[in-house]
């Protein structure tokens, strides 16, 4: 493992955290030359994910400093390798969480690269050449074309950026549970943040009945009037939780704060499924009775494969689905991270990397 190899000859300006204080400062580093399978991307925007905050502060104990975060990247291709046939210079593209995988296992061969046990991520990973990967808090990126997707022409590049993590993370379990092929299902979305608000938009686009489940009564009006949710349950209100018992076919739990799944499971019908996509620091509290007496299933889901990510982007283009964002300049990244830690954002911060907030 090394920060660079002799092939890393391109000097790039970016922003990095250097220790567990998590403070982001300007950082100049090297990226590899554009290889035969690569595309070079001028980065326009990069979303700020909660994962960026965890890595910057080394909350999970796995950060390799200096770390350049960012895995919700949109930009324009400036160079293509000789083996690349599906992209050209000038294409509007996105890069999400994945930088490399083995390409040989059952998951890679079935377009589920995100479950490859040799997966390497867009930042804080180890690329095929042994170098550490650096993410989208930077002016330019070199990416293997197999981990790049096209951005539909009708989607603004800033509001499309968080779809590459938040969007695919909630789209994948919806597709997995066949919500794209049916209509009229009753689905619950736990948490109305960066992931949850996109999940509501998908659910309504696919013609389902959507209930938002939140600890914040103040979000009800926004959930219904702005995002189109059909119902709203305050999870700390016993009367509302009792009224919602056995009403939902599927629940997608987006909350990353520690919480018990027991009361939420009671909202599911018999044979219902809860999919956890948030990652609390402590293990889930999972009482056995709501699970057993309702024949319910609890499962997890992580982002999505590349084919599915492109499908998600195309669906967003079809239904004009984007994220609700607040655009910040690079010099305001630390303030944005501090606000994110307090959940003070509606619903995703996006860094205007290139200074072109009109694109």
Coordinates of C-alpha atoms in Angstrom, one line a residue, residues 61-343:
X61 CA -11.1 3.4 13.2
X62 CA -10.3 2.6 9.5
X63 CA -9.3 6.0 8.2
X64 CA -5.9 6.2 6.3
X65 CA -4.9 9.9 6.6
X66 CA -4.7 12.1 4.7
X67 CA -8.2 11.3 3.5
X68 CA -9.9 13.1 0.6
X69 CA -13.6 12.2 1.1
X70 CA -16.4 12.3 -1.4
X71 CA -18.3 9.6 -3.3
X72 CA -21.2 11.5 -4.8
X73 CA -19.4 13.0 -7.7
X74 CA -20.6 14.6 -10.9
X75 CA -18.5 16.1 -13.7
X76 CA -17.5 16.1 -17.3
X77 CA -15.2 13.7 -19.1
X78 CA -12.0 15.3 -20.4
X79 CA -10.1 12.2 -21.5
X80 CA -10.9 8.6 -22.4
X81 CA -8.7 5.5 -22.6
X82 CA -8.3 3.4 -25.7
X83 CA -10.4 0.6 -24.4
X84 CA -13.4 2.8 -23.4
X85 CA -16.2 2.7 -25.9
X86 CA -19.3 3.7 -23.9
X87 CA -18.0 7.2 -22.9
X88 CA -16.7 10.2 -24.9
X89 CA -15.1 13.5 -24.0
X90 CA -17.8 16.0 -22.9
X91 CA -20.1 13.4 -21.4
X92 CA -21.9 14.3 -18.2
X93 CA -21.1 11.5 -15.8
X94 CA -21.2 10.4 -12.1
X95 CA -19.0 8.3 -9.8
X96 CA -20.4 6.8 -6.6
X97 CA -19.0 4.6 -3.9
X98 CA -17.1 2.0 -6.0
X99 CA -13.6 2.3 -7.5
X100 CA -12.6 -1.3 -8.1
X101 CA -13.7 -4.9 -7.6
X102 CA -12.2 -8.3 -8.5
X103 CA -14.3 -8.5 -11.8
X104 CA -14.2 -12.4 -11.5
X105 CA -16.5 -13.4 -8.6
X106 CA -20.2 -14.3 -8.9
X107 CA -21.2 -10.9 -7.7
X108 CA -19.1 -9.0 -10.2
X109 CA -20.3 -11.2 -13.0
X110 CA -23.9 -10.6 -12.0
X111 CA -23.6 -6.8 -11.8
X112 CA -23.6 -6.8 -8.0
X113 CA -20.0 -5.4 -7.7
X114 CA -20.9 -3.8 -4.4
X115 CA -21.0 -7.2 -2.7
X116 CA -17.6 -8.3 -4.0
X117 CA -15.4 -9.2 -1.0
X118 CA -12.5 -7.4 -2.7
X119 CA -14.5 -4.2 -3.3
X120 CA -12.5 -1.0 -3.0
X121 CA -14.1 2.3 -2.4
X122 CA -13.8 5.7 -4.1
X123 CA -11.9 7.0 -1.1
X124 CA -9.9 5.4 1.7
X125 CA -9.6 2.3 -0.4
X126 CA -6.7 0.5 -2.0
X127 CA -6.8 0.5 -5.8
X128 CA -5.5 -2.3 -8.0
X129 CA -2.1 -0.7 -8.3
X130 CA -1.7 -0.6 -4.5
X131 CA -2.3 3.1 -4.2
X132 CA -4.8 4.8 -1.7
X133 CA -7.9 6.1 -3.4
X134 CA -8.9 9.8 -3.0
X135 CA -12.4 11.0 -3.5
X136 CA -14.4 13.8 -4.9
X137 CA -13.4 16.7 -2.7
X138 CA -11.0 17.5 -5.5
X139 CA -10.9 19.2 -8.9
X140 CA -10.3 16.1 -11.0
X141 CA -10.7 12.3 -10.9
X142 CA -9.3 9.4 -12.9
X143 CA -11.8 6.5 -12.7
X144 CA -12.0 3.0 -14.4
X145 CA -14.9 3.4 -16.8
X146 CA -16.7 0.3 -15.4
X147 CA -17.5 2.3 -12.2
X148 CA -18.8 5.4 -14.0
X149 CA -22.4 6.2 -15.0
X150 CA -24.1 8.6 -17.4
X151 CA -26.1 11.5 -16.0
X152 CA -29.3 12.2 -17.9
X153 CA -29.3 15.5 -19.7
X154 CA -32.4 16.8 -18.0
X155 CA -31.0 16.4 -14.4
X156 CA -29.0 19.3 -12.9
X157 CA -25.5 18.2 -12.0
X158 CA -25.6 19.5 -8.5
X159 CA -28.9 18.0 -7.4
X160 CA -28.0 14.7 -9.2
X161 CA -24.8 14.2 -7.2
X162 CA -26.3 12.7 -4.0
X163 CA -28.2 10.2 -6.1
X164 CA -24.9 8.3 -6.5
X165 CA -25.0 7.3 -2.9
X166 CA -28.2 8.3 -1.2
X167 CA -30.3 7.6 -4.3
X168 CA -29.0 4.1 -5.1
X169 CA -29.0 3.1 -1.5
X170 CA -32.8 3.4 -1.3
X171 CA -33.5 2.5 -4.9
X172 CA -31.8 -0.9 -4.6
X173 CA -34.1 -2.3 -1.9
X174 CA -37.1 -1.0 -3.7
X175 CA -36.1 -2.8 -6.8
X176 CA -35.1 -5.9 -4.8
X177 CA -38.6 -6.0 -3.3
X178 CA -40.2 -5.5 -6.8
X179 CA -41.7 -2.1 -6.1
X180 CA -40.8 -1.0 -9.7
X181 CA -43.0 -3.8 -11.1
X182 CA -46.0 -3.3 -9.0
X183 CA -48.1 -0.4 -7.6
X184 CA -50.3 0.3 -4.6
X185 CA -48.0 -1.2 -2.0
X186 CA -47.9 0.4 1.4
X187 CA -44.3 1.3 2.2
X188 CA -42.8 3.0 5.3
X189 CA -39.7 5.2 5.3
X190 CA -38.0 5.6 8.6
X191 CA -36.1 8.9 8.9
X192 CA -36.5 12.0 6.7
X193 CA -33.0 12.9 5.9
X194 CA -30.6 12.6 2.9
X195 CA -31.7 9.0 2.1
X196 CA -35.3 9.2 3.4
X197 CA -36.4 12.2 1.3
X198 CA -35.2 10.5 -1.9
X199 CA -37.0 7.3 -0.9
X200 CA -40.3 9.2 -0.5
X201 CA -39.8 10.6 -4.1
X202 CA -39.1 7.1 -5.5
X203 CA -42.0 5.5 -3.7
X204 CA -44.5 8.1 -5.0
X205 CA -43.0 7.9 -8.5
X206 CA -43.6 4.2 -8.5
X207 CA -47.2 4.8 -7.4
X208 CA -47.1 3.4 -3.9
X209 CA -48.7 4.6 -0.6
X210 CA -45.8 6.1 1.4
X211 CA -45.7 6.6 5.1
X212 CA -42.9 8.6 6.8
X213 CA -41.9 7.4 10.3
X214 CA -40.0 10.0 12.2
X215 CA -39.2 11.2 15.7
X216 CA -39.8 14.8 14.6
X217 CA -43.5 16.0 14.4
X218 CA -42.2 19.2 12.8
X219 CA -41.4 17.3 9.6
X220 CA -44.9 16.1 8.9
X221 CA -45.9 19.1 6.9
X222 CA -42.8 19.0 4.8
X223 CA -43.1 15.2 4.3
X224 CA -46.7 15.5 3.0
X225 CA -46.8 18.9 1.2
X226 CA -43.3 19.1 -0.2
X227 CA -42.4 15.5 -0.8
X228 CA -45.9 14.0 -1.3
X229 CA -46.0 11.4 1.5
X230 CA -49.4 10.0 2.2
X231 CA -49.1 9.5 5.9
X232 CA -46.8 10.5 8.8
X233 CA -46.3 8.6 12.0
X234 CA -44.4 10.1 14.9
X235 CA -42.5 7.1 16.3
X236 CA -42.5 8.4 19.8
X237 CA -46.3 8.7 19.9
X238 CA -47.8 5.4 21.2
X239 CA -51.3 6.2 19.9
X240 CA -50.0 6.8 16.3
X241 CA -47.8 3.7 16.4
X242 CA -50.7 1.6 17.6
X243 CA -52.9 2.9 14.8
X244 CA -50.2 2.0 12.3
X245 CA -49.8 -1.6 13.5
X246 CA -49.7 -4.2 10.7
X247 CA -50.4 -1.7 7.9
X248 CA -47.1 -1.7 5.9
X249 CA -45.8 -4.2 3.4
X250 CA -42.2 -2.9 3.4
X251 CA -40.2 -0.6 5.6
X252 CA -36.9 1.0 4.6
X253 CA -35.0 2.2 7.7
X254 CA -32.6 5.0 6.8
X255 CA -31.7 6.1 10.3
X256 CA -28.1 6.0 11.4
X257 CA -28.8 6.9 15.1
X258 CA -29.1 4.1 17.6
X259 CA -32.7 2.9 17.9
X260 CA -34.8 -0.2 18.5
X261 CA -36.3 -2.1 15.6
X262 CA -39.0 -3.6 17.8
X263 CA -41.7 -0.9 17.6
X264 CA -41.0 -0.3 13.9
X265 CA -41.5 -4.0 13.1
X266 CA -45.0 -3.9 14.6
X267 CA -46.0 -1.6 11.8
X268 CA -45.3 -4.4 9.2
X269 CA -48.0 -6.7 8.0
X270 CA -47.5 -10.5 8.5
X271 CA -44.7 -11.5 6.1
X272 CA -43.6 -7.9 5.9
X273 CA -39.9 -6.9 5.4
X274 CA -37.8 -4.3 7.0
X275 CA -34.6 -3.3 5.1
X276 CA -31.9 -1.5 7.1
X277 CA -29.8 0.9 5.0
X278 CA -28.6 3.2 7.9
X279 CA -25.6 2.1 9.9
X280 CA -25.9 2.9 13.7
X281 CA -22.7 2.7 15.7
X282 CA -24.2 0.2 18.1
X283 CA -25.9 -3.1 17.2
X284 CA -29.6 -3.0 16.4
X285 CA -32.0 -3.7 19.3
X286 CA -34.1 -6.5 17.8
X287 CA -36.7 -8.0 20.1
X288 CA -37.7 -11.5 19.1
X289 CA -41.5 -11.4 19.5
X290 CA -42.4 -8.8 16.8
X291 CA -40.1 -10.8 14.5
X292 CA -41.6 -14.3 15.3
X293 CA -45.2 -13.4 15.8
X294 CA -45.4 -11.5 12.5
X295 CA -43.3 -13.9 10.4
X296 CA -41.3 -10.8 9.5
X297 CA -37.9 -10.4 7.8
X298 CA -35.1 -8.0 8.6
X299 CA -32.4 -7.6 6.0
X300 CA -29.7 -5.1 5.0
X301 CA -28.8 -3.5 1.8
X302 CA -25.7 -1.6 0.6
X303 CA -25.7 0.9 -2.3
X304 CA -26.0 -1.0 -5.6
X305 CA -24.1 -2.5 -8.5
X306 CA -23.1 -0.5 -11.5
X307 CA -25.9 -1.7 -13.8
X308 CA -28.4 -0.9 -11.1
X309 CA -26.9 2.5 -10.5
X310 CA -27.2 3.4 -14.2
X311 CA -30.8 2.1 -14.1
X312 CA -31.5 4.3 -11.1
X313 CA -30.1 7.4 -12.9
X314 CA -32.2 6.7 -15.9
X315 CA -35.3 6.3 -13.7
X316 CA -34.5 9.7 -12.1
X317 CA -34.2 11.2 -15.6
X318 CA -37.6 9.7 -16.5
X319 CA -39.4 10.9 -13.4
X320 CA -37.3 14.1 -12.9
X321 CA -36.2 12.9 -9.5
X322 CA -33.3 14.8 -7.8
X323 CA -32.2 15.5 -4.3
X324 CA -33.1 18.6 -2.3
X325 CA -29.8 20.2 -1.7
X326 CA -27.9 23.1 -0.2
X327 CA -24.9 24.1 -2.3
X328 CA -21.7 25.2 -0.4
X329 CA -18.3 26.4 -1.5
X330 CA -15.2 24.4 -0.7
X331 CA -14.1 26.9 1.9
X332 CA -17.4 26.1 3.8
X333 CA -16.9 22.3 3.9
X334 CA -16.1 22.3 7.7
X335 CA -19.1 24.4 8.5
X336 CA -21.3 22.0 6.4
X337 CA -19.8 18.9 8.2
X338 CA -20.5 20.5 11.6
X339 CA -24.1 21.2 10.5
X340 CA -24.4 17.7 9.1
X341 CA -23.4 16.3 12.5
X342 CA -26.3 18.2 14.0
X343 CA -28.7 17.1 11.2

